[in-house]
Amino acid sequence: KEAKETSSLVADFMSRALEFSPEGQTVLKILNHTVRHKHRECSATVDLFSVDLYRGDAEFLKSGAAASYVKRGSSIFRIKSKTAPLGLMKNVDAERIKIDLEGEDYIIMLSDGIAQSAEDTPWLLELLSKPPKRNLKEYADSILAASLKNLPHTDDMTVLVTRVIRTKD
């Protein structure tokens, strides 16, 4: 219950704050302070993905979050960070990871209920190595279904899939 409340607080605050300021690091500092000063020990992972549509580059901002993946043709790139969740340390432990996007890239973001590490989830790498489904909801649902088949149901499971489509100038 405490984790659900903290997660809801973090998600709600971040979505509202990022509407006014795209600087995720400042938002994380405020949230870290808030989570650390709750009456009970709690923490929250944060996994942000932002895209500069003009330049065509993107950035992950991760704080204790599970790995994300970029699928580019037959290649799979794992985007991971060894940072602590918000609320565990006095200072925010977050990492920015910049990537260049290409047309037809798929961005796959997962909660830690789906994948703690690639070593724990060989089924995930096998699934991602197959051609992706064009329908993004079906693609996310297939990842979720595979996780339900291969993992114990001890944590929440979230899958987000985004596809980059380049248009001609």
mmCIF file with all atom_site columns, C-alpha atoms in Angstrom:
data_model
loop_
_atom_site.group_PDB
_atom_site.id
_atom_site.type_symbol
_atom_site.label_atom_id
_atom_site.label_alt_id
_atom_site.label_comp_id
_atom_site.label_asym_id
_atom_site.label_entity_id
_atom_site.label_seq_id
_atom_site.pdbx_PDB_ins_code
_atom_site.Cartn_x
_atom_site.Cartn_y
_atom_site.Cartn_z
_atom_site.occupancy
_atom_site.B_iso_or_equiv
_atom_site.pdbx_formal_charge
_atom_site.auth_seq_id
_atom_site.auth_comp_id
_atom_site.auth_asym_id
_atom_site.auth_atom_id
_atom_site.pdbx_PDB_model_num
ATOM 1   C CA . LYS A 1 1   ? 0.000  0.000   0.000   1.00 0.00 ? 1   LYS A CA 1
ATOM 2   C CA . GLU A 1 2   ? 2.826  2.420   0.901   1.00 0.00 ? 2   GLU A CA 1
ATOM 3   C CA . ALA A 1 3   ? 4.600  1.710   -2.412  1.00 0.00 ? 3   ALA A CA 1
ATOM 4   C CA . LYS A 1 4   ? 1.396  2.338   -4.359  1.00 0.00 ? 4   LYS A CA 1
ATOM 5   C CA . GLU A 1 5   ? 0.806  5.664   -2.589  1.00 0.00 ? 5   GLU A CA 1
ATOM 6   C CA . THR A 1 6   ? 4.405  6.793   -3.113  1.00 0.00 ? 6   THR A CA 1
ATOM 7   C CA . SER A 1 7   ? 4.331  5.752   -6.761  1.00 0.00 ? 7   SER A CA 1
ATOM 8   C CA . SER A 1 8   ? 1.087  7.653   -7.327  1.00 0.00 ? 8   SER A CA 1
ATOM 9   C CA . LEU A 1 9   ? 2.503  10.760  -5.634  1.00 0.00 ? 9   LEU A CA 1
ATOM 10  C CA . VAL A 1 10  ? 5.668  10.646  -7.760  1.00 0.00 ? 10  VAL A CA 1
ATOM 11  C CA . ALA A 1 11  ? 3.835  10.016  -11.040 1.00 0.00 ? 11  ALA A CA 1
ATOM 12  C CA . ASP A 1 12  ? 1.250  12.739  -10.407 1.00 0.00 ? 12  ASP A CA 1
ATOM 13  C CA . PHE A 1 13  ? 3.815  15.315  -9.278  1.00 0.00 ? 13  PHE A CA 1
ATOM 14  C CA . MET A 1 14  ? 6.173  14.578  -12.180 1.00 0.00 ? 14  MET A CA 1
ATOM 15  C CA . SER A 1 15  ? 3.488  14.781  -14.843 1.00 0.00 ? 15  SER A CA 1
ATOM 16  C CA . ARG A 1 16  ? 2.303  18.142  -13.508 1.00 0.00 ? 16  ARG A CA 1
ATOM 17  C CA . ALA A 1 17  ? 5.783  19.589  -12.894 1.00 0.00 ? 17  ALA A CA 1
ATOM 18  C CA . LEU A 1 18  ? 7.141  18.548  -16.290 1.00 0.00 ? 18  LEU A CA 1
ATOM 19  C CA . GLU A 1 19  ? 4.343  20.476  -17.999 1.00 0.00 ? 19  GLU A CA 1
ATOM 20  C CA . PHE A 1 20  ? 5.912  23.668  -16.653 1.00 0.00 ? 20  PHE A CA 1
ATOM 21  C CA . SER A 1 21  ? 9.594  22.776  -16.693 1.00 0.00 ? 21  SER A CA 1
ATOM 22  C CA . PRO A 1 22  ? 11.210 20.117  -18.861 1.00 0.00 ? 22  PRO A CA 1
ATOM 23  C CA . GLU A 1 23  ? 14.194 19.946  -16.462 1.00 0.00 ? 23  GLU A CA 1
ATOM 24  C CA . GLY A 1 24  ? 13.710 16.511  -14.932 1.00 0.00 ? 24  GLY A CA 1
ATOM 25  C CA . GLN A 1 25  ? 16.677 16.765  -12.561 1.00 0.00 ? 25  GLN A CA 1
ATOM 26  C CA . THR A 1 26  ? 15.099 19.644  -10.617 1.00 0.00 ? 26  THR A CA 1
ATOM 27  C CA . VAL A 1 27  ? 11.816 17.752  -10.323 1.00 0.00 ? 27  VAL A CA 1
ATOM 28  C CA . LEU A 1 28  ? 13.708 14.695  -9.050  1.00 0.00 ? 28  LEU A CA 1
ATOM 29  C CA . LYS A 1 29  ? 15.419 16.759  -6.338  1.00 0.00 ? 29  LYS A CA 1
ATOM 30  C CA . ILE A 1 30  ? 12.084 18.015  -5.034  1.00 0.00 ? 30  ILE A CA 1
ATOM 31  C CA . LEU A 1 31  ? 10.568 14.540  -5.131  1.00 0.00 ? 31  LEU A CA 1
ATOM 32  C CA . ASN A 1 32  ? 13.572 12.933  -3.464  1.00 0.00 ? 32  ASN A CA 1
ATOM 33  C CA . HIS A 1 33  ? 13.285 15.377  -0.572  1.00 0.00 ? 33  HIS A CA 1
ATOM 34  C CA . THR A 1 34  ? 9.534  14.731  -0.280  1.00 0.00 ? 34  THR A CA 1
ATOM 35  C CA . VAL A 1 35  ? 9.851  10.933  -0.379  1.00 0.00 ? 35  VAL A CA 1
ATOM 36  C CA . ARG A 1 36  ? 12.743 10.920  2.121   1.00 0.00 ? 36  ARG A CA 1
ATOM 37  C CA . HIS A 1 37  ? 10.716 12.916  4.620   1.00 0.00 ? 37  HIS A CA 1
ATOM 38  C CA . LYS A 1 38  ? 7.632  10.722  4.666   1.00 0.00 ? 38  LYS A CA 1
ATOM 39  C CA . HIS A 1 39  ? 6.939  9.109   8.014   1.00 0.00 ? 39  HIS A CA 1
ATOM 40  C CA . ARG A 1 40  ? 7.834  5.612   6.800   1.00 0.00 ? 40  ARG A CA 1
ATOM 41  C CA . GLU A 1 41  ? 10.798 4.414   4.792   1.00 0.00 ? 41  GLU A CA 1
ATOM 42  C CA . CYS A 1 42  ? 9.797  4.277   1.139   1.00 0.00 ? 42  CYS A CA 1
ATOM 43  C CA . SER A 1 43  ? 11.257 4.782   -2.303  1.00 0.00 ? 43  SER A CA 1
ATOM 44  C CA . ALA A 1 44  ? 10.196 5.127   -5.928  1.00 0.00 ? 44  ALA A CA 1
ATOM 45  C CA . THR A 1 45  ? 11.896 4.375   -9.211  1.00 0.00 ? 45  THR A CA 1
ATOM 46  C CA . VAL A 1 46  ? 11.741 6.948   -11.993 1.00 0.00 ? 46  VAL A CA 1
ATOM 47  C CA . ASP A 1 47  ? 12.152 6.287   -15.688 1.00 0.00 ? 47  ASP A CA 1
ATOM 48  C CA . LEU A 1 48  ? 11.699 9.284   -17.992 1.00 0.00 ? 48  LEU A CA 1
ATOM 49  C CA . PHE A 1 49  ? 12.111 9.345   -21.761 1.00 0.00 ? 49  PHE A CA 1
ATOM 50  C CA . SER A 1 50  ? 12.149 12.648  -23.626 1.00 0.00 ? 50  SER A CA 1
ATOM 51  C CA . VAL A 1 51  ? 12.579 13.408  -27.303 1.00 0.00 ? 51  VAL A CA 1
ATOM 52  C CA . ASP A 1 52  ? 13.756 16.567  -29.024 1.00 0.00 ? 52  ASP A CA 1
ATOM 53  C CA . LEU A 1 53  ? 11.625 16.427  -32.152 1.00 0.00 ? 53  LEU A CA 1
ATOM 54  C CA . TYR A 1 54  ? 13.647 19.150  -33.862 1.00 0.00 ? 54  TYR A CA 1
ATOM 55  C CA . ARG A 1 55  ? 17.083 17.573  -33.432 1.00 0.00 ? 55  ARG A CA 1
ATOM 56  C CA . GLY A 1 56  ? 15.934 13.944  -33.447 1.00 0.00 ? 56  GLY A CA 1
ATOM 57  C CA . ASP A 1 57  ? 17.778 12.959  -30.310 1.00 0.00 ? 57  ASP A CA 1
ATOM 58  C CA . ALA A 1 58  ? 16.415 11.583  -27.079 1.00 0.00 ? 58  ALA A CA 1
ATOM 59  C CA . GLU A 1 59  ? 17.315 11.143  -23.458 1.00 0.00 ? 59  GLU A CA 1
ATOM 60  C CA . PHE A 1 60  ? 16.496 8.690   -20.712 1.00 0.00 ? 60  PHE A CA 1
ATOM 61  C CA . LEU A 1 61  ? 16.585 9.914   -17.121 1.00 0.00 ? 61  LEU A CA 1
ATOM 62  C CA . LYS A 1 62  ? 16.722 6.918   -14.803 1.00 0.00 ? 62  LYS A CA 1
ATOM 63  C CA . SER A 1 63  ? 16.673 6.698   -11.025 1.00 0.00 ? 63  SER A CA 1
ATOM 64  C CA . GLY A 1 64  ? 16.520 3.099   -9.835  1.00 0.00 ? 64  GLY A CA 1
ATOM 65  C CA . ALA A 1 65  ? 14.566 2.091   -12.941 1.00 0.00 ? 65  ALA A CA 1
ATOM 66  C CA . ALA A 1 66  ? 14.706 -1.186  -14.830 1.00 0.00 ? 66  ALA A CA 1
ATOM 67  C CA . ALA A 1 67  ? 16.525 -1.309  -18.158 1.00 0.00 ? 67  ALA A CA 1
ATOM 68  C CA . SER A 1 68  ? 14.834 0.038   -21.256 1.00 0.00 ? 68  SER A CA 1
ATOM 69  C CA . TYR A 1 69  ? 15.480 -1.174  -24.784 1.00 0.00 ? 69  TYR A CA 1
ATOM 70  C CA . VAL A 1 70  ? 15.869 0.423   -28.189 1.00 0.00 ? 70  VAL A CA 1
ATOM 71  C CA . LYS A 1 71  ? 15.119 -1.948  -31.056 1.00 0.00 ? 71  LYS A CA 1
ATOM 72  C CA . ARG A 1 72  ? 16.643 -0.770  -34.321 1.00 0.00 ? 72  ARG A CA 1
ATOM 73  C CA . GLY A 1 73  ? 16.132 -3.259  -37.126 1.00 0.00 ? 73  GLY A CA 1
ATOM 74  C CA . SER A 1 74  ? 17.688 -6.504  -35.908 1.00 0.00 ? 74  SER A CA 1
ATOM 75  C CA . SER A 1 75  ? 19.773 -4.764  -33.216 1.00 0.00 ? 75  SER A CA 1
ATOM 76  C CA . ILE A 1 76  ? 18.722 -4.378  -29.598 1.00 0.00 ? 76  ILE A CA 1
ATOM 77  C CA . PHE A 1 77  ? 20.326 -1.775  -27.339 1.00 0.00 ? 77  PHE A CA 1
ATOM 78  C CA . ARG A 1 78  ? 19.865 -2.061  -23.586 1.00 0.00 ? 78  ARG A CA 1
ATOM 79  C CA . ILE A 1 79  ? 19.668 1.274   -21.755 1.00 0.00 ? 79  ILE A CA 1
ATOM 80  C CA . LYS A 1 80  ? 20.466 0.667   -18.112 1.00 0.00 ? 80  LYS A CA 1
ATOM 81  C CA . SER A 1 81  ? 21.604 2.572   -15.101 1.00 0.00 ? 81  SER A CA 1
ATOM 82  C CA . LYS A 1 82  ? 22.882 1.445   -11.731 1.00 0.00 ? 82  LYS A CA 1
ATOM 83  C CA . THR A 1 83  ? 21.218 4.162   -9.713  1.00 0.00 ? 83  THR A CA 1
ATOM 84  C CA . ALA A 1 84  ? 19.187 4.066   -6.523  1.00 0.00 ? 84  ALA A CA 1
ATOM 85  C CA . PRO A 1 85  ? 15.466 4.844   -6.377  1.00 0.00 ? 85  PRO A CA 1
ATOM 86  C CA . LEU A 1 86  ? 14.260 8.197   -5.049  1.00 0.00 ? 86  LEU A CA 1
ATOM 87  C CA . GLY A 1 87  ? 13.998 8.429   -1.298  1.00 0.00 ? 87  GLY A CA 1
ATOM 88  C CA . LEU A 1 88  ? 16.904 6.180   -0.344  1.00 0.00 ? 88  LEU A CA 1
ATOM 89  C CA . MET A 1 89  ? 19.737 8.691   -0.433  1.00 0.00 ? 89  MET A CA 1
ATOM 90  C CA . LYS A 1 90  ? 20.105 12.338  0.575   1.00 0.00 ? 90  LYS A CA 1
ATOM 91  C CA . ASN A 1 91  ? 21.106 13.385  -2.938  1.00 0.00 ? 91  ASN A CA 1
ATOM 92  C CA . VAL A 1 92  ? 19.323 12.251  -6.072  1.00 0.00 ? 92  VAL A CA 1
ATOM 93  C CA . ASP A 1 93  ? 20.995 9.292   -7.737  1.00 0.00 ? 93  ASP A CA 1
ATOM 94  C CA . ALA A 1 94  ? 19.941 9.624   -11.370 1.00 0.00 ? 94  ALA A CA 1
ATOM 95  C CA . GLU A 1 95  ? 21.638 9.125   -14.690 1.00 0.00 ? 95  GLU A CA 1
ATOM 96  C CA . ARG A 1 96  ? 21.015 10.805  -18.053 1.00 0.00 ? 96  ARG A CA 1
ATOM 97  C CA . ILE A 1 97  ? 21.584 8.613   -21.080 1.00 0.00 ? 97  ILE A CA 1
ATOM 98  C CA . LYS A 1 98  ? 21.434 10.313  -24.467 1.00 0.00 ? 98  LYS A CA 1
ATOM 99  C CA . ILE A 1 99  ? 20.704 8.475   -27.700 1.00 0.00 ? 99  ILE A CA 1
ATOM 100 C CA . ASP A 1 100 ? 20.310 9.421   -31.343 1.00 0.00 ? 100 ASP A CA 1
ATOM 101 C CA . LEU A 1 101 ? 17.045 8.248   -32.800 1.00 0.00 ? 101 LEU A CA 1
ATOM 102 C CA . GLU A 1 102 ? 16.554 6.758   -36.220 1.00 0.00 ? 102 GLU A CA 1
ATOM 103 C CA . GLY A 1 103 ? 13.355 6.192   -38.156 1.00 0.00 ? 103 GLY A CA 1
ATOM 104 C CA . GLU A 1 104 ? 11.585 2.969   -37.200 1.00 0.00 ? 104 GLU A CA 1
ATOM 105 C CA . ASP A 1 105 ? 13.297 2.684   -33.777 1.00 0.00 ? 105 ASP A CA 1
ATOM 106 C CA . TYR A 1 106 ? 11.154 1.077   -31.115 1.00 0.00 ? 106 TYR A CA 1
ATOM 107 C CA . ILE A 1 107 ? 11.543 2.258   -27.524 1.00 0.00 ? 107 ILE A CA 1
ATOM 108 C CA . ILE A 1 108 ? 10.539 -0.385  -24.970 1.00 0.00 ? 108 ILE A CA 1
ATOM 109 C CA . MET A 1 109 ? 10.276 0.693   -21.335 1.00 0.00 ? 109 MET A CA 1
ATOM 110 C CA . LEU A 1 110 ? 9.508  -1.829  -18.607 1.00 0.00 ? 110 LEU A CA 1
ATOM 111 C CA . SER A 1 111 ? 8.850  -1.779  -14.893 1.00 0.00 ? 111 SER A CA 1
ATOM 112 C CA . ASP A 1 112 ? 11.073 -3.877  -12.655 1.00 0.00 ? 112 ASP A CA 1
ATOM 113 C CA . GLY A 1 113 ? 8.208  -6.363  -12.308 1.00 0.00 ? 113 GLY A CA 1
ATOM 114 C CA . ILE A 1 114 ? 8.934  -7.321  -15.929 1.00 0.00 ? 114 ILE A CA 1
ATOM 115 C CA . ALA A 1 115 ? 12.730 -7.289  -15.968 1.00 0.00 ? 115 ALA A CA 1
ATOM 116 C CA . GLN A 1 116 ? 15.309 -6.676  -13.262 1.00 0.00 ? 116 GLN A CA 1
ATOM 117 C CA . SER A 1 117 ? 18.145 -7.609  -15.618 1.00 0.00 ? 117 SER A CA 1
ATOM 118 C CA . ALA A 1 118 ? 18.696 -9.190  -19.019 1.00 0.00 ? 118 ALA A CA 1
ATOM 119 C CA . GLU A 1 119 ? 20.331 -12.154 -17.296 1.00 0.00 ? 119 GLU A CA 1
ATOM 120 C CA . ASP A 1 120 ? 17.085 -12.861 -15.426 1.00 0.00 ? 120 ASP A CA 1
ATOM 121 C CA . THR A 1 121 ? 14.933 -12.635 -18.534 1.00 0.00 ? 121 THR A CA 1
ATOM 122 C CA . PRO A 1 122 ? 16.399 -14.508 -21.519 1.00 0.00 ? 122 PRO A CA 1
ATOM 123 C CA . TRP A 1 123 ? 12.825 -14.886 -22.795 1.00 0.00 ? 123 TRP A CA 1
ATOM 124 C CA . LEU A 1 124 ? 12.637 -11.088 -23.138 1.00 0.00 ? 124 LEU A CA 1
ATOM 125 C CA . LEU A 1 125 ? 15.754 -10.844 -25.294 1.00 0.00 ? 125 LEU A CA 1
ATOM 126 C CA . GLU A 1 126 ? 14.445 -13.705 -27.433 1.00 0.00 ? 126 GLU A CA 1
ATOM 127 C CA . LEU A 1 127 ? 11.106 -11.925 -27.859 1.00 0.00 ? 127 LEU A CA 1
ATOM 128 C CA . LEU A 1 128 ? 12.751 -8.582  -28.682 1.00 0.00 ? 128 LEU A CA 1
ATOM 129 C CA . SER A 1 129 ? 14.996 -10.236 -31.263 1.00 0.00 ? 129 SER A CA 1
ATOM 130 C CA . LYS A 1 130 ? 11.926 -11.165 -33.337 1.00 0.00 ? 130 LYS A CA 1
ATOM 131 C CA . PRO A 1 131 ? 10.374 -8.680  -35.769 1.00 0.00 ? 131 PRO A CA 1
ATOM 132 C CA . PRO A 1 132 ? 8.180  -6.264  -33.802 1.00 0.00 ? 132 PRO A CA 1
ATOM 133 C CA . LYS A 1 133 ? 4.444  -6.074  -34.214 1.00 0.00 ? 133 LYS A CA 1
ATOM 134 C CA . ARG A 1 134 ? 3.426  -2.904  -36.066 1.00 0.00 ? 134 ARG A CA 1
ATOM 135 C CA . ASN A 1 135 ? 0.527  -2.363  -33.681 1.00 0.00 ? 135 ASN A CA 1
ATOM 136 C CA . LEU A 1 136 ? 2.182  -0.925  -30.552 1.00 0.00 ? 136 LEU A CA 1
ATOM 137 C CA . LYS A 1 137 ? -0.528 -2.102  -28.159 1.00 0.00 ? 137 LYS A CA 1
ATOM 138 C CA . GLU A 1 138 ? -0.241 -5.663  -29.483 1.00 0.00 ? 138 GLU A CA 1
ATOM 139 C CA . TYR A 1 139 ? 3.547  -5.463  -29.138 1.00 0.00 ? 139 TYR A CA 1
ATOM 140 C CA . ALA A 1 140 ? 3.327  -4.275  -25.512 1.00 0.00 ? 140 ALA A CA 1
ATOM 141 C CA . ASP A 1 141 ? 0.640  -6.894  -24.768 1.00 0.00 ? 141 ASP A CA 1
ATOM 142 C CA . SER A 1 142 ? 2.846  -9.669  -26.185 1.00 0.00 ? 142 SER A CA 1
ATOM 143 C CA . ILE A 1 143 ? 5.698  -8.618  -23.878 1.00 0.00 ? 143 ILE A CA 1
ATOM 144 C CA . LEU A 1 144 ? 3.337  -8.512  -20.899 1.00 0.00 ? 144 LEU A CA 1
ATOM 145 C CA . ALA A 1 145 ? 1.841  -11.926 -21.774 1.00 0.00 ? 145 ALA A CA 1
ATOM 146 C CA . ALA A 1 146 ? 5.324  -13.446 -22.036 1.00 0.00 ? 146 ALA A CA 1
ATOM 147 C CA . SER A 1 147 ? 6.281  -11.986 -18.666 1.00 0.00 ? 147 SER A CA 1
ATOM 148 C CA . LEU A 1 148 ? 3.135  -13.393 -17.047 1.00 0.00 ? 148 LEU A CA 1
ATOM 149 C CA . LYS A 1 149 ? 4.059  -16.798 -18.486 1.00 0.00 ? 149 LYS A CA 1
ATOM 150 C CA . ASN A 1 150 ? 7.729  -16.679 -17.441 1.00 0.00 ? 150 ASN A CA 1
ATOM 151 C CA . LEU A 1 151 ? 7.807  -14.771 -14.140 1.00 0.00 ? 151 LEU A CA 1
ATOM 152 C CA . PRO A 1 152 ? 6.263  -15.050 -10.688 1.00 0.00 ? 152 PRO A CA 1
ATOM 153 C CA . HIS A 1 153 ? 3.537  -12.460 -10.167 1.00 0.00 ? 153 HIS A CA 1
ATOM 154 C CA . THR A 1 154 ? 5.101  -10.661 -7.193  1.00 0.00 ? 154 THR A CA 1
ATOM 155 C CA . ASP A 1 155 ? 5.276  -7.083  -8.481  1.00 0.00 ? 155 ASP A CA 1
ATOM 156 C CA . ASP A 1 156 ? 3.376  -4.724  -10.723 1.00 0.00 ? 156 ASP A CA 1
ATOM 157 C CA . MET A 1 157 ? 4.107  -5.148  -14.416 1.00 0.00 ? 157 MET A CA 1
ATOM 158 C CA . THR A 1 158 ? 4.122  -2.249  -16.865 1.00 0.00 ? 158 THR A CA 1
ATOM 159 C CA . VAL A 1 159 ? 5.190  -2.159  -20.522 1.00 0.00 ? 159 VAL A CA 1
ATOM 160 C CA . LEU A 1 160 ? 5.371  0.930   -22.718 1.00 0.00 ? 160 LEU A CA 1
ATOM 161 C CA . VAL A 1 161 ? 6.272  0.751   -26.406 1.00 0.00 ? 161 VAL A CA 1
ATOM 162 C CA . THR A 1 162 ? 6.862  3.783   -28.626 1.00 0.00 ? 162 THR A CA 1
ATOM 163 C CA . ARG A 1 163 ? 7.901  3.814   -32.279 1.00 0.00 ? 163 ARG A CA 1
ATOM 164 C CA . VAL A 1 164 ? 9.836  6.575   -33.990 1.00 0.00 ? 164 VAL A CA 1
ATOM 165 C CA . ILE A 1 165 ? 8.504  7.557   -37.378 1.00 0.00 ? 165 ILE A CA 1
ATOM 166 C CA . ARG A 1 166 ? 10.475 10.039  -39.442 1.00 0.00 ? 166 ARG A CA 1
ATOM 167 C CA . THR A 1 167 ? 8.543  12.107  -41.904 1.00 0.00 ? 167 THR A CA 1
ATOM 168 C CA . LYS A 1 168 ? 10.052 13.738  -44.960 1.00 0.00 ? 168 LYS A CA 1
ATOM 169 C CA . ASP A 1 169 ? 10.865 17.435  -44.670 1.00 0.00 ? 169 ASP A CA 1
#
